Tab-separated table of C-alpha atoms in Angstrom:
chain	number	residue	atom	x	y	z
A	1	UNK	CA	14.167	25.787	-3.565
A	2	UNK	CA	15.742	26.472	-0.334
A	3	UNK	CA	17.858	24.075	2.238
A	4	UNK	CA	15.186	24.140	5.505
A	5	UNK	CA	17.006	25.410	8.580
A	6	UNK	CA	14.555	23.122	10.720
A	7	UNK	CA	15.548	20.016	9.216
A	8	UNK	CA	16.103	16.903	11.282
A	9	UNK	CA	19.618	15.955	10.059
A	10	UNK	CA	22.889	17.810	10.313
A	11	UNK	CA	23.730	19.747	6.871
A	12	UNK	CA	27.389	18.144	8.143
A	13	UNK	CA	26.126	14.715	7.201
A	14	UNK	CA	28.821	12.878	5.111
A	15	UNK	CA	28.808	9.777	2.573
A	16	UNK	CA	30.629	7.934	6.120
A	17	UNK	CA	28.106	9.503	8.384
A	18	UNK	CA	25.491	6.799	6.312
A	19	UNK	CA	27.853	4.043	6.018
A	20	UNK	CA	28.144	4.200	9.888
A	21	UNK	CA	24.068	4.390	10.442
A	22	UNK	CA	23.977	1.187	7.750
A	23	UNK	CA	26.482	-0.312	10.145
A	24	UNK	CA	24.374	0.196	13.218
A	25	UNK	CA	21.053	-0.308	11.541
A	26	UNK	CA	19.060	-2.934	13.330
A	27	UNK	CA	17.481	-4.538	9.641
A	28	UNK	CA	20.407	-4.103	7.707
A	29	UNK	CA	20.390	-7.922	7.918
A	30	UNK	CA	17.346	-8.336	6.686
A	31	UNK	CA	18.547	-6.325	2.956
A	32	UNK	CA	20.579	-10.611	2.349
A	33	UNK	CA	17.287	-11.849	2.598
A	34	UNK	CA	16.297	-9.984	-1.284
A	35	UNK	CA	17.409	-10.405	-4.545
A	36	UNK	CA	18.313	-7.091	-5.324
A	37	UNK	CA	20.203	-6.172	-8.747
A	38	UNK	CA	24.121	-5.050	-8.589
A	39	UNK	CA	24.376	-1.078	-9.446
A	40	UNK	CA	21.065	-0.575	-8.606
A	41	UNK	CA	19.463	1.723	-6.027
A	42	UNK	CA	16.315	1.111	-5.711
A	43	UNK	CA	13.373	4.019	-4.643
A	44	UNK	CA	10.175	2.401	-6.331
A	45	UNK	CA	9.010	-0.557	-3.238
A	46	UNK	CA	5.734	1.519	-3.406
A	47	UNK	CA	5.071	0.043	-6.409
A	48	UNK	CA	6.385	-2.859	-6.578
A	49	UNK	CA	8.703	-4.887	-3.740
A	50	UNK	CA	11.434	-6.274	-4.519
A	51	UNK	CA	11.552	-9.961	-4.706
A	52	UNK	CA	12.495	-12.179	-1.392
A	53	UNK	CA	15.552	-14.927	-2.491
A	54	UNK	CA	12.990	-17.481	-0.962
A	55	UNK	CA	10.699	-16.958	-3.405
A	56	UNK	CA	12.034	-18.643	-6.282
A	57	UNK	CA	13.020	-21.893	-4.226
A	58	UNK	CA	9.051	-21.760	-2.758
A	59	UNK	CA	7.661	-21.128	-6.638
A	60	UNK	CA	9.844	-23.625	-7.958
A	61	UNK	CA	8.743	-26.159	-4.457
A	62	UNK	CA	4.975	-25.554	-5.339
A	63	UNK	CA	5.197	-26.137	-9.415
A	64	UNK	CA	7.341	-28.693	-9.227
A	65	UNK	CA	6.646	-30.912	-5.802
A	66	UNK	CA	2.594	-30.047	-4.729
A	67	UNK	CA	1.890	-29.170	-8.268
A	68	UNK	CA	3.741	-31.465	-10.184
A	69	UNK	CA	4.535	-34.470	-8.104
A	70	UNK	CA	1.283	-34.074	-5.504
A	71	UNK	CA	-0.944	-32.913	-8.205
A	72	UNK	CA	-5.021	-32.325	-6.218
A	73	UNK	CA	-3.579	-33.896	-3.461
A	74	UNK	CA	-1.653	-30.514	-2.569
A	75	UNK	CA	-5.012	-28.803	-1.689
A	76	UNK	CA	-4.711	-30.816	1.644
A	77	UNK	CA	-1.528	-32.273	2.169
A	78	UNK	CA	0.259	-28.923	1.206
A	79	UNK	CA	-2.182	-26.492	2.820
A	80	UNK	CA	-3.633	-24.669	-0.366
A	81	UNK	CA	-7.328	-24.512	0.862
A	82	UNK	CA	-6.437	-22.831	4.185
A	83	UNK	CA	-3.647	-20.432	2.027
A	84	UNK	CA	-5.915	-16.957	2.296
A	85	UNK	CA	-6.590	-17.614	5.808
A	86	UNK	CA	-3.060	-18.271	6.742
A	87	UNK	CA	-1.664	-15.451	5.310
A	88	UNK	CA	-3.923	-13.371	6.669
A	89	UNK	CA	-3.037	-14.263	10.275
A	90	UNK	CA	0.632	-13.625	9.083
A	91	UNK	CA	0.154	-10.132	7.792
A	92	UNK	CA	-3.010	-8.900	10.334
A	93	UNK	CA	-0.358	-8.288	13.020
A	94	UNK	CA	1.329	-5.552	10.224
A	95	UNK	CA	-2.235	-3.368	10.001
A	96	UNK	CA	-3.343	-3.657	13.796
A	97	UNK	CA	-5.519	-6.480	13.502
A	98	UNK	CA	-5.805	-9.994	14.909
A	99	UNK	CA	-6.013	-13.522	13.568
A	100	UNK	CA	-9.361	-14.595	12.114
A	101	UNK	CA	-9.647	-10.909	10.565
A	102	UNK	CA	-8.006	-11.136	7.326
A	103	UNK	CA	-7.913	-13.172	4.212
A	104	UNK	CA	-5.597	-12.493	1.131
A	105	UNK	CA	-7.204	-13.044	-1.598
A	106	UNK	CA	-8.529	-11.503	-5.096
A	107	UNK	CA	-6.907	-8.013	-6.212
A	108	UNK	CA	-7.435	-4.676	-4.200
A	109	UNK	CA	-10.208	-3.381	-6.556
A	110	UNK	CA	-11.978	-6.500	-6.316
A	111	UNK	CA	-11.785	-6.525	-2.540
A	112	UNK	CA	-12.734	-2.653	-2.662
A	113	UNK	CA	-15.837	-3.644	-4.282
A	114	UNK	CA	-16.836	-6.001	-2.031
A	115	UNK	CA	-16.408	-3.997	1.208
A	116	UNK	CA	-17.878	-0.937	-0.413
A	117	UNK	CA	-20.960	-3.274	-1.058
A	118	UNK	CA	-20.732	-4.997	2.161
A	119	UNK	CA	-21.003	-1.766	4.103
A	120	UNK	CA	-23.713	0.150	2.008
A	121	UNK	CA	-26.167	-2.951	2.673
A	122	UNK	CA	-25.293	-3.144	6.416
A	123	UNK	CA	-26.287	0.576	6.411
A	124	UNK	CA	-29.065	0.321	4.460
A	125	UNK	CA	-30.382	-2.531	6.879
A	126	UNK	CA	-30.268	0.103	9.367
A	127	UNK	CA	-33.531	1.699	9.969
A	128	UNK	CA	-31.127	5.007	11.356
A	129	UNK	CA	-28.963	5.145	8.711
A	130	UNK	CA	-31.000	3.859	5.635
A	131	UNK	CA	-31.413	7.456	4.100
A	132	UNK	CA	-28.083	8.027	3.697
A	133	UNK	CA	-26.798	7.793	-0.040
A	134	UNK	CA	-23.560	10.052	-0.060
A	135	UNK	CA	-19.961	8.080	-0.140
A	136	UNK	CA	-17.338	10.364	0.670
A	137	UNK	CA	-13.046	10.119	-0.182
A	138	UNK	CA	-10.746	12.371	-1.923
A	139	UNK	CA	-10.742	13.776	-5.449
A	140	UNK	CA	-6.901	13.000	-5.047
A	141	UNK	CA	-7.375	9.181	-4.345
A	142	UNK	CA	-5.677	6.295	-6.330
A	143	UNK	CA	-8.110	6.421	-9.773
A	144	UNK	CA	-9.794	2.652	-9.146
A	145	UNK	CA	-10.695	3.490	-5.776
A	146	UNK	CA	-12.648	6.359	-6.958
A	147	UNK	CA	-13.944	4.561	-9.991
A	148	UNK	CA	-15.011	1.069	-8.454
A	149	UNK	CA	-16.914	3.479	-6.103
A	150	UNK	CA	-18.419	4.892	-9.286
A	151	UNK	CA	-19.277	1.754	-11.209
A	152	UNK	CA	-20.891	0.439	-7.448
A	153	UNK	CA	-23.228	3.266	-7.581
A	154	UNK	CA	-24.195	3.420	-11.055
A	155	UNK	CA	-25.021	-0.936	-10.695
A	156	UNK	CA	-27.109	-0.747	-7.761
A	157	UNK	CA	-28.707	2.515	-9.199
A	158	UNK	CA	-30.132	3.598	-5.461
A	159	UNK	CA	-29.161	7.449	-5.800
A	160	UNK	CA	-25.842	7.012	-4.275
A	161	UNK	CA	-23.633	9.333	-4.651
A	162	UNK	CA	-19.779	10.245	-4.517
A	163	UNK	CA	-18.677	13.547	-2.786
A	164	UNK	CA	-14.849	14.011	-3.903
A	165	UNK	CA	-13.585	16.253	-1.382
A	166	UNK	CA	-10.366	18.527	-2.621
A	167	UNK	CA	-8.263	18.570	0.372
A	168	UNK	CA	-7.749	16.922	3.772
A	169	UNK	CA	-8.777	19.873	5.652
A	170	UNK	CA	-11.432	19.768	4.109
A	171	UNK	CA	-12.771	16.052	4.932
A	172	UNK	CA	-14.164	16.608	8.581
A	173	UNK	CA	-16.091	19.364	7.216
A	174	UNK	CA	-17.549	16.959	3.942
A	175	UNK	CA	-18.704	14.232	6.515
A	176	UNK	CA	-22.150	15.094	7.283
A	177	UNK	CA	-25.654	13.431	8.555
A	178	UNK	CA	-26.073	12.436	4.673
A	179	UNK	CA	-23.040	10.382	4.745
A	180	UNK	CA	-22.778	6.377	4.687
A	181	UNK	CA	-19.312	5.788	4.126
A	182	UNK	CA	-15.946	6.939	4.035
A	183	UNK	CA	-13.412	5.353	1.891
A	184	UNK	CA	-10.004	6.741	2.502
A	185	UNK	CA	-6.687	5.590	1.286
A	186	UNK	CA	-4.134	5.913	4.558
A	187	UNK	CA	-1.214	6.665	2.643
A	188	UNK	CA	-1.779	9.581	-0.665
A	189	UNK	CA	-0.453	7.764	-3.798
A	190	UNK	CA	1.303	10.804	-5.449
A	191	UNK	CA	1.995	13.067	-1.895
A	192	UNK	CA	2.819	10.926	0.542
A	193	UNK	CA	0.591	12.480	2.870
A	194	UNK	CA	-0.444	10.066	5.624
A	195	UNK	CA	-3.941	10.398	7.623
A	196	UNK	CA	-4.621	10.578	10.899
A	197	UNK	CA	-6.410	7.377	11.271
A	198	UNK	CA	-7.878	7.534	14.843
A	199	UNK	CA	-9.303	10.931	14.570
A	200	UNK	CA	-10.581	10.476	11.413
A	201	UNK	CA	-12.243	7.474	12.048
A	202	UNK	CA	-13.730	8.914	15.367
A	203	UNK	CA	-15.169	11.725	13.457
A	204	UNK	CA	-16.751	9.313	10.684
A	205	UNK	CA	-18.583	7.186	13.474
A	206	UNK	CA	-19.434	10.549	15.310
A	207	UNK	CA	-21.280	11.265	12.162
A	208	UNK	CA	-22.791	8.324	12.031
A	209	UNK	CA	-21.234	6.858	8.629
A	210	UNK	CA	-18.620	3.765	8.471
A	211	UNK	CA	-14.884	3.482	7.715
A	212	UNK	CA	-13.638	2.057	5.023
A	213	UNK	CA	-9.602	2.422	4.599
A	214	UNK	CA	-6.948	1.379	1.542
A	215	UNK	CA	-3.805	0.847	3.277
A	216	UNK	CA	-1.901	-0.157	-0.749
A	217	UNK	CA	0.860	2.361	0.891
A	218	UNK	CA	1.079	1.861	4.384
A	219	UNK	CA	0.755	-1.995	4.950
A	220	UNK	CA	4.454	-2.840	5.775
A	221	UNK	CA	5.833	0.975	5.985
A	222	UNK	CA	3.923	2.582	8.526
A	223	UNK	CA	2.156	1.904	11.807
A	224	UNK	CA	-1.686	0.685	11.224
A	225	UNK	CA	-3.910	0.370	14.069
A	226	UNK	CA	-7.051	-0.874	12.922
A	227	UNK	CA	-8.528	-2.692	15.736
A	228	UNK	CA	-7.172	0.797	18.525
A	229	UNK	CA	-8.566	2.802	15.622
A	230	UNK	CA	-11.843	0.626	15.920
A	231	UNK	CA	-11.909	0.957	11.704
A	232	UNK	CA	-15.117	-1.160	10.321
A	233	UNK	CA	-12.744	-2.253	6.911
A	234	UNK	CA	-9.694	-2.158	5.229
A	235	UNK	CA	-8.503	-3.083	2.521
A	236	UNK	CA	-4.575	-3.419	0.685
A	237	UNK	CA	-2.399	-4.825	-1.394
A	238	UNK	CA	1.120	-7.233	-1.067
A	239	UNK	CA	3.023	-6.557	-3.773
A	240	UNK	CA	4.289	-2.971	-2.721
A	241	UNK	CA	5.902	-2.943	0.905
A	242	UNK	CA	4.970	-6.476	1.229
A	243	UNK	CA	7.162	-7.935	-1.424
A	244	UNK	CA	4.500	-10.473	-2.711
A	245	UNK	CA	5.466	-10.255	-6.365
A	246	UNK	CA	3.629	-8.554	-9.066
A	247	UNK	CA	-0.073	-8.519	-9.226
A	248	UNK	CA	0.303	-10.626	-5.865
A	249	UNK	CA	-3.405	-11.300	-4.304
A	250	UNK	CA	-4.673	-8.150	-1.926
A	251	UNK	CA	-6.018	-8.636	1.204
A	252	UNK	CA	-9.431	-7.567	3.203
A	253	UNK	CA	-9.897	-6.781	6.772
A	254	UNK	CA	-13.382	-6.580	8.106
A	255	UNK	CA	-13.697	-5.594	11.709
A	256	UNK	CA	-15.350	-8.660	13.730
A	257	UNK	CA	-18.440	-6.548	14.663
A	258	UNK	CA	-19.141	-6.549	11.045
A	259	UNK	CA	-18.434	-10.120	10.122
A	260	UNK	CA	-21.890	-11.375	10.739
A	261	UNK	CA	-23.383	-9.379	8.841
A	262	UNK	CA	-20.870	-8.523	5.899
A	263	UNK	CA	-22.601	-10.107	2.924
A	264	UNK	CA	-19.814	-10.302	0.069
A	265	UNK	CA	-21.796	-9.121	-3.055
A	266	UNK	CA	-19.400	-12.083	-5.306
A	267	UNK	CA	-21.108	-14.930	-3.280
A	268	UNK	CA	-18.417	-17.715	-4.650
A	269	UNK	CA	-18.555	-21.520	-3.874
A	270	UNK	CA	-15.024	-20.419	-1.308
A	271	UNK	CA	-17.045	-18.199	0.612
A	272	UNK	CA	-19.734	-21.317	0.985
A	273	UNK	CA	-20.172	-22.497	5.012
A	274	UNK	CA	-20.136	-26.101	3.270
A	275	UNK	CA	-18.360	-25.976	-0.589
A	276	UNK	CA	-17.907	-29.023	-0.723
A	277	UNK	CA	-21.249	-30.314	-0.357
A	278	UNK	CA	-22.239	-28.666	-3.735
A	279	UNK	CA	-25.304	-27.210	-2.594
A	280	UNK	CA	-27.496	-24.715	-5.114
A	281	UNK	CA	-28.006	-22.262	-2.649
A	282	UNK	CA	-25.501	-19.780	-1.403
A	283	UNK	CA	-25.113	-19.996	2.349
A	284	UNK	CA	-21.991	-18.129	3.818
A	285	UNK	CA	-19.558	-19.619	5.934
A	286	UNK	CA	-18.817	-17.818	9.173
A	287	UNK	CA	-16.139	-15.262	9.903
A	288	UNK	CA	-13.766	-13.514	7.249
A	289	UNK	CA	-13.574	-16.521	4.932
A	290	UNK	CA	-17.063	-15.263	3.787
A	291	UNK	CA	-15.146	-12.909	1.761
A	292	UNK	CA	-13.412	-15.279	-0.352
A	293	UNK	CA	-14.772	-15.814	-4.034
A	294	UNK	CA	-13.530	-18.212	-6.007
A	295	UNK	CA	-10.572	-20.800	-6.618
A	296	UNK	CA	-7.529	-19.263	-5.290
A	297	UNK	CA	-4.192	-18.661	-7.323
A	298	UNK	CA	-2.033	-20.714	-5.124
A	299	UNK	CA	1.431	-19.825	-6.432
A	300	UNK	CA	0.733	-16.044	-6.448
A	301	UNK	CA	-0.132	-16.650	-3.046
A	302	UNK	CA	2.408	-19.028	-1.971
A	303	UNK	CA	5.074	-16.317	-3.190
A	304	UNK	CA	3.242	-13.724	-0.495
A	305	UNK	CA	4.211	-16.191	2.620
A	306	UNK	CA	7.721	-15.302	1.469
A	307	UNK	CA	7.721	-11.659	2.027
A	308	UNK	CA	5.402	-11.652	5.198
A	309	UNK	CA	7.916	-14.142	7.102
A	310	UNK	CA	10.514	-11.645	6.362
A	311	UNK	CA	7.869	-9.198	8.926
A	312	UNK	CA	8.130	-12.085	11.362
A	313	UNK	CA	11.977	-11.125	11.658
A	314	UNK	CA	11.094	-7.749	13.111
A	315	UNK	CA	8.396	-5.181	14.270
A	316	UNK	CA	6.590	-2.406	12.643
A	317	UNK	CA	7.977	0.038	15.102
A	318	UNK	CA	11.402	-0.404	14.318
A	319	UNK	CA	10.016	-0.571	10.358
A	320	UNK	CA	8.438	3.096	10.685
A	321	UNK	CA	11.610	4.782	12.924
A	322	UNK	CA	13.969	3.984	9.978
A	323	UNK	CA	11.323	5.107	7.427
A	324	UNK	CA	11.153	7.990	8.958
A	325	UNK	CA	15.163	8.572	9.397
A	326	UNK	CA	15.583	7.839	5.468
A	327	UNK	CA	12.491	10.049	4.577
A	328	UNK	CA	14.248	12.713	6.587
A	329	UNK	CA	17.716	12.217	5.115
A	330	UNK	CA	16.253	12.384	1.846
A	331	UNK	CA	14.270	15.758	2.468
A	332	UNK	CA	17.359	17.094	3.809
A	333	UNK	CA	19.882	16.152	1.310
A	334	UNK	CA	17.795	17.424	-1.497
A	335	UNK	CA	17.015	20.281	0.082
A	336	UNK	CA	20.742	20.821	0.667
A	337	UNK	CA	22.667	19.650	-2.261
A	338	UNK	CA	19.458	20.942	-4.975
A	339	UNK	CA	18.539	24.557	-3.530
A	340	UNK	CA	19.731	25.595	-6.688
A	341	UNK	CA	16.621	23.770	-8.768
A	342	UNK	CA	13.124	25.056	-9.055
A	343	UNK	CA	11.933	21.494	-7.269
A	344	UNK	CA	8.811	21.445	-4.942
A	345	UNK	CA	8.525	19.377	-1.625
A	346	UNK	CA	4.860	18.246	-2.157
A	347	UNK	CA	5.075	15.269	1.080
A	348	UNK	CA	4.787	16.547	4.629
A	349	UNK	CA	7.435	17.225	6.505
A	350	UNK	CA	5.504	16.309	10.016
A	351	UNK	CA	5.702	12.691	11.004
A	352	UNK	CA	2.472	12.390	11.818
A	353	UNK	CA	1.743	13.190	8.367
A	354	UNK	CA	4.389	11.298	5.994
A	355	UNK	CA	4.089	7.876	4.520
A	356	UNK	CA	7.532	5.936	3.381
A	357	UNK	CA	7.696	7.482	0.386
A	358	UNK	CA	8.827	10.887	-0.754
A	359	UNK	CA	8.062	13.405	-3.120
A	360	UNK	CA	9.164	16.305	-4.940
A	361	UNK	CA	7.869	18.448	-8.743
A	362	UNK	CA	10.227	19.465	-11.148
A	363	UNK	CA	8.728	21.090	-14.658
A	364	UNK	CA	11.146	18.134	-16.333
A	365	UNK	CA	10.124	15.765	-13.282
A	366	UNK	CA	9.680	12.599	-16.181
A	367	UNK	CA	12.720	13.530	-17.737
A	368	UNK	CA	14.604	13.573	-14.862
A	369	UNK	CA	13.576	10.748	-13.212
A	370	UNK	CA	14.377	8.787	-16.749
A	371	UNK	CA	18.026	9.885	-16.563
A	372	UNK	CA	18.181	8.711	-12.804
A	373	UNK	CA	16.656	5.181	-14.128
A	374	UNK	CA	19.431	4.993	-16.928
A	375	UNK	CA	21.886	5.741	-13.935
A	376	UNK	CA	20.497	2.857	-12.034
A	377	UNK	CA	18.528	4.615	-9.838
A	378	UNK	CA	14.989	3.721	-9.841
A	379	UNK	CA	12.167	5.983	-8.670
A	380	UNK	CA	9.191	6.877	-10.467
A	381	UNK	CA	7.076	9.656	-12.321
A	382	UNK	CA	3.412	10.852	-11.789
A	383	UNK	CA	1.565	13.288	-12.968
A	384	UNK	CA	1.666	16.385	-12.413
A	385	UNK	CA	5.446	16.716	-12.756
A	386	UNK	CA	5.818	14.497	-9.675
A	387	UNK	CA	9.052	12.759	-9.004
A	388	UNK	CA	8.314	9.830	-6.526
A	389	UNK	CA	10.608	7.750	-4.496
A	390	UNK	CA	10.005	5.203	-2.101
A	391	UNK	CA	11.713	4.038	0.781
A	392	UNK	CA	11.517	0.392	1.921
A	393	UNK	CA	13.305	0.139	5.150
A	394	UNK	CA	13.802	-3.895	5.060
A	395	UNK	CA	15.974	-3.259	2.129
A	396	UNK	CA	17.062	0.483	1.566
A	397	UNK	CA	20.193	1.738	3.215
A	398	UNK	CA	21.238	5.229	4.722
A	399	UNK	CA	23.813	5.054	1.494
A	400	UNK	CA	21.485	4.658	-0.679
A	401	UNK	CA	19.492	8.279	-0.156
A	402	UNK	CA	23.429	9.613	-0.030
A	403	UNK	CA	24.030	7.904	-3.308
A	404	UNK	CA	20.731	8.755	-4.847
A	405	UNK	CA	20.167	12.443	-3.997
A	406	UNK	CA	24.179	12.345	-5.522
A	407	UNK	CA	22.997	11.137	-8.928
A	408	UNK	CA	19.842	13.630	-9.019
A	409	UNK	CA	21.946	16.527	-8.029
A	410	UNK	CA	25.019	15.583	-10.928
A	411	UNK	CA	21.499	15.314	-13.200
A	412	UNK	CA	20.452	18.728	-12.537
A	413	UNK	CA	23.470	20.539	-12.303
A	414	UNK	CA	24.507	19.515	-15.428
A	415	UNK	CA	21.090	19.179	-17.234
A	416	UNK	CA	21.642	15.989	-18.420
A	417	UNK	CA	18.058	15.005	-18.911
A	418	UNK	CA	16.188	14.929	-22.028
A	419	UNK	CA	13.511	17.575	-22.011
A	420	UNK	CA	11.598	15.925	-25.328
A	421	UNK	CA	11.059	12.941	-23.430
A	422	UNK	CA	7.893	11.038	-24.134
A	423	UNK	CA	6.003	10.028	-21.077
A	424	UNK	CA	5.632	6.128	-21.128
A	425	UNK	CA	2.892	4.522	-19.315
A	426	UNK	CA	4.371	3.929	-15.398
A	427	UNK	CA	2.666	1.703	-13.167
């Protein structure tokens, strides 16, 4: 590998030169605000947030007050019923969207099934786009997306199909008159690689078909316009940029046009217009809460509110512009302190086409990124020999990347990494 002569920062760029961007960085005061370990840099908030210090004073405030001094009382006095709802409004501003769009609630698989559901039966209803049968997203998607689409398909046994398309170039192309949907993750898991969301989305409708988008890696990193966009749904999780805690609910965004007639195939009693009157017949309540399910995990969910007033604090603009200056200092610091390595940028270097995280193959990526871990530097490994670090600009600093890209380069230089290493399973 070879230092790029177009990169963005100065090959100059000093240890100080990062202490003096912390010092001047706009949400450095936002990093007091998380419980983050001493000795530790840490490059994995794609996978999983770190935790807000408000979170264990709120978990501890709902087991021990509203659960264990209000007991069924809580589900008024304390707010849990309107809980989904609530946090939606908090995080809609974060993906484009307005209040009265989004509910958190269930996992991102479950929510995927429901708007891939959802938005086969509104075409099908359709008289002009009731033929279609063909759902089209990437070969190179997240694994569930691809195989709730599969397990969809097979249930409802209507000769729908998946077209797994290899590349992005190669999407516009795969979007044809046979097309229904398009379900698209915004952010690439493993690359990094970050879609054009407006043109792609123009194109789909051009065609015909509907947009459905995973935004598990872009919620909370980059800019999401799903309303300006005009997307028909989304779908994401909070326990990555979010910092909802692991296995924190998801959320679902369902453009208003679509609200009426979005018929949630897991008709629950909390997606009922009346579930209290304990009716036998499923009617569903207006608006977005029709794609609630069942009884909600209110301290999962409480724990969410914690990372999403954190958002309030700032704006999604000034999120992305210091993703993008870490993403850039990290590209250029490997580039210029690991020439010497046979390592392989696989994210974009364009803007336009980055997510928050970065990364970069090695043959020994696993074993390397195991000796950074046992150096207290925490990315992660996927396959193929893809070493994968993520960049959370409400915590990260500029001397973290410095002090990072200084471990990996001591690690490599000196081949202190054990080859033999067994792959674990990483999340």
């Amino acid at each position: 590998m070879h230092a790029n002569p177009n990169s963005e920062e100065s090959p100059m760029m000093t240890r100080n030169d990062c202490l003096a961007r912390d010092a001047a960085d706009p949400l450095a005061p936002l990093r007091d605000q998380f419980a983050l370990p001493q000795g530790v840099i840490y490059l994995d908030g794609n996978s999983l947030g770190a935790r807000p210090k408000a979170a264990l004073a709120r978990a501890q405030q709902v087991i021990a007050q509203e659960w264990g001094d209000d007991l069924i009382r809580s589900w008024n006095q304390a707010g849990w019923f309107d809980l989904p709802s609530r946090l939606g409004d908090k995080l809609a501003p974060l993906i484009g969207a307005t209040a009265g769009e989004v509910v958190v609630t269930d996992s991102t698989s479950i929510n995927l099934f429901k708007a891939l559901a959802a938005a086969l039966q509104i075409q099908a209803a359709n008289p002009a786009s009731a033929a279609r049968r063909v759902i089209v997203t990437e070969r190179a998607n997240f694994p569930t997306d691809i195989y709730i689409a599969q397990g969809l398909t097979r249930w409802l046994d209507r000769g729908y199909v998946l077209r797994l398309v290899d590349s992005p170039e190669q999407l516009a192309a795969a979007i044809d008159a046979d097309v229904a949907l398009v379900m698209l993750t915004h952010v690439n898991y493993r690359s990094g690689h970050l879609h054009d969301m407006q043109a792609l989305t123009t194109h789909i409708h051009a065609q015909g078909a509907l947009a459905l988008w995973d935004l598990a890696h872009s919620a909370g990193a980059v800019q999401v316009g799903l309303t300006v966009c005009n997307a028909d749904f989304a779908v994401g999780c909070t326990y990555k940029y979010l910092n909802g805690g692991p296995g924190a609910p998801a959320f679902i965004w369902v453009h208003p046009r679509h609200q009426h007639a979005f018929q949630n195939p897991l008709s629950g009693w909390w997606g009922h217009a009346a579930p209290f009157a304990m009716e036998p017949d499923f009617a569903a309540t207006a608006g977005i809460r029709r794609a609630l399910c069942g009884t909600q995990p209110i301290v999962s969910l409480a724990l969410v509110e914690c990372g999403l007033d954190i958002f309030l604090q700032t704006d999604m603009q000034t999120i992305r512009s210091k993703s993008l200056a870490l993403t850039d200092l990290f590209i250029a610091l490997v580039e210029m302190r690991c020439s010497d390595h046979p390592l392989g940028l696989v994210t974009p270097r364009a803007h336009a086409q980055r997510g928050s995280h970065v990364s970069f193959t090695h043959p020994h990526g696993y074993a390397v990124v195991q000796a950074l871990i046992a150096r207290g530097v925490i990315g992660d490994y996927r396959e193929p020999e893809i070493m994968r670090f993520g960049f959370t600009p409400l915590y990260t600093r500029f001397v973290d990347v410095w002090d990072a890209v200084d471990a990996l380069a001591q690690i490599l230089d000196e081949k202190t990494y054990d080859r033999s290493a067994e792959r674990d399973a990483v999340t």
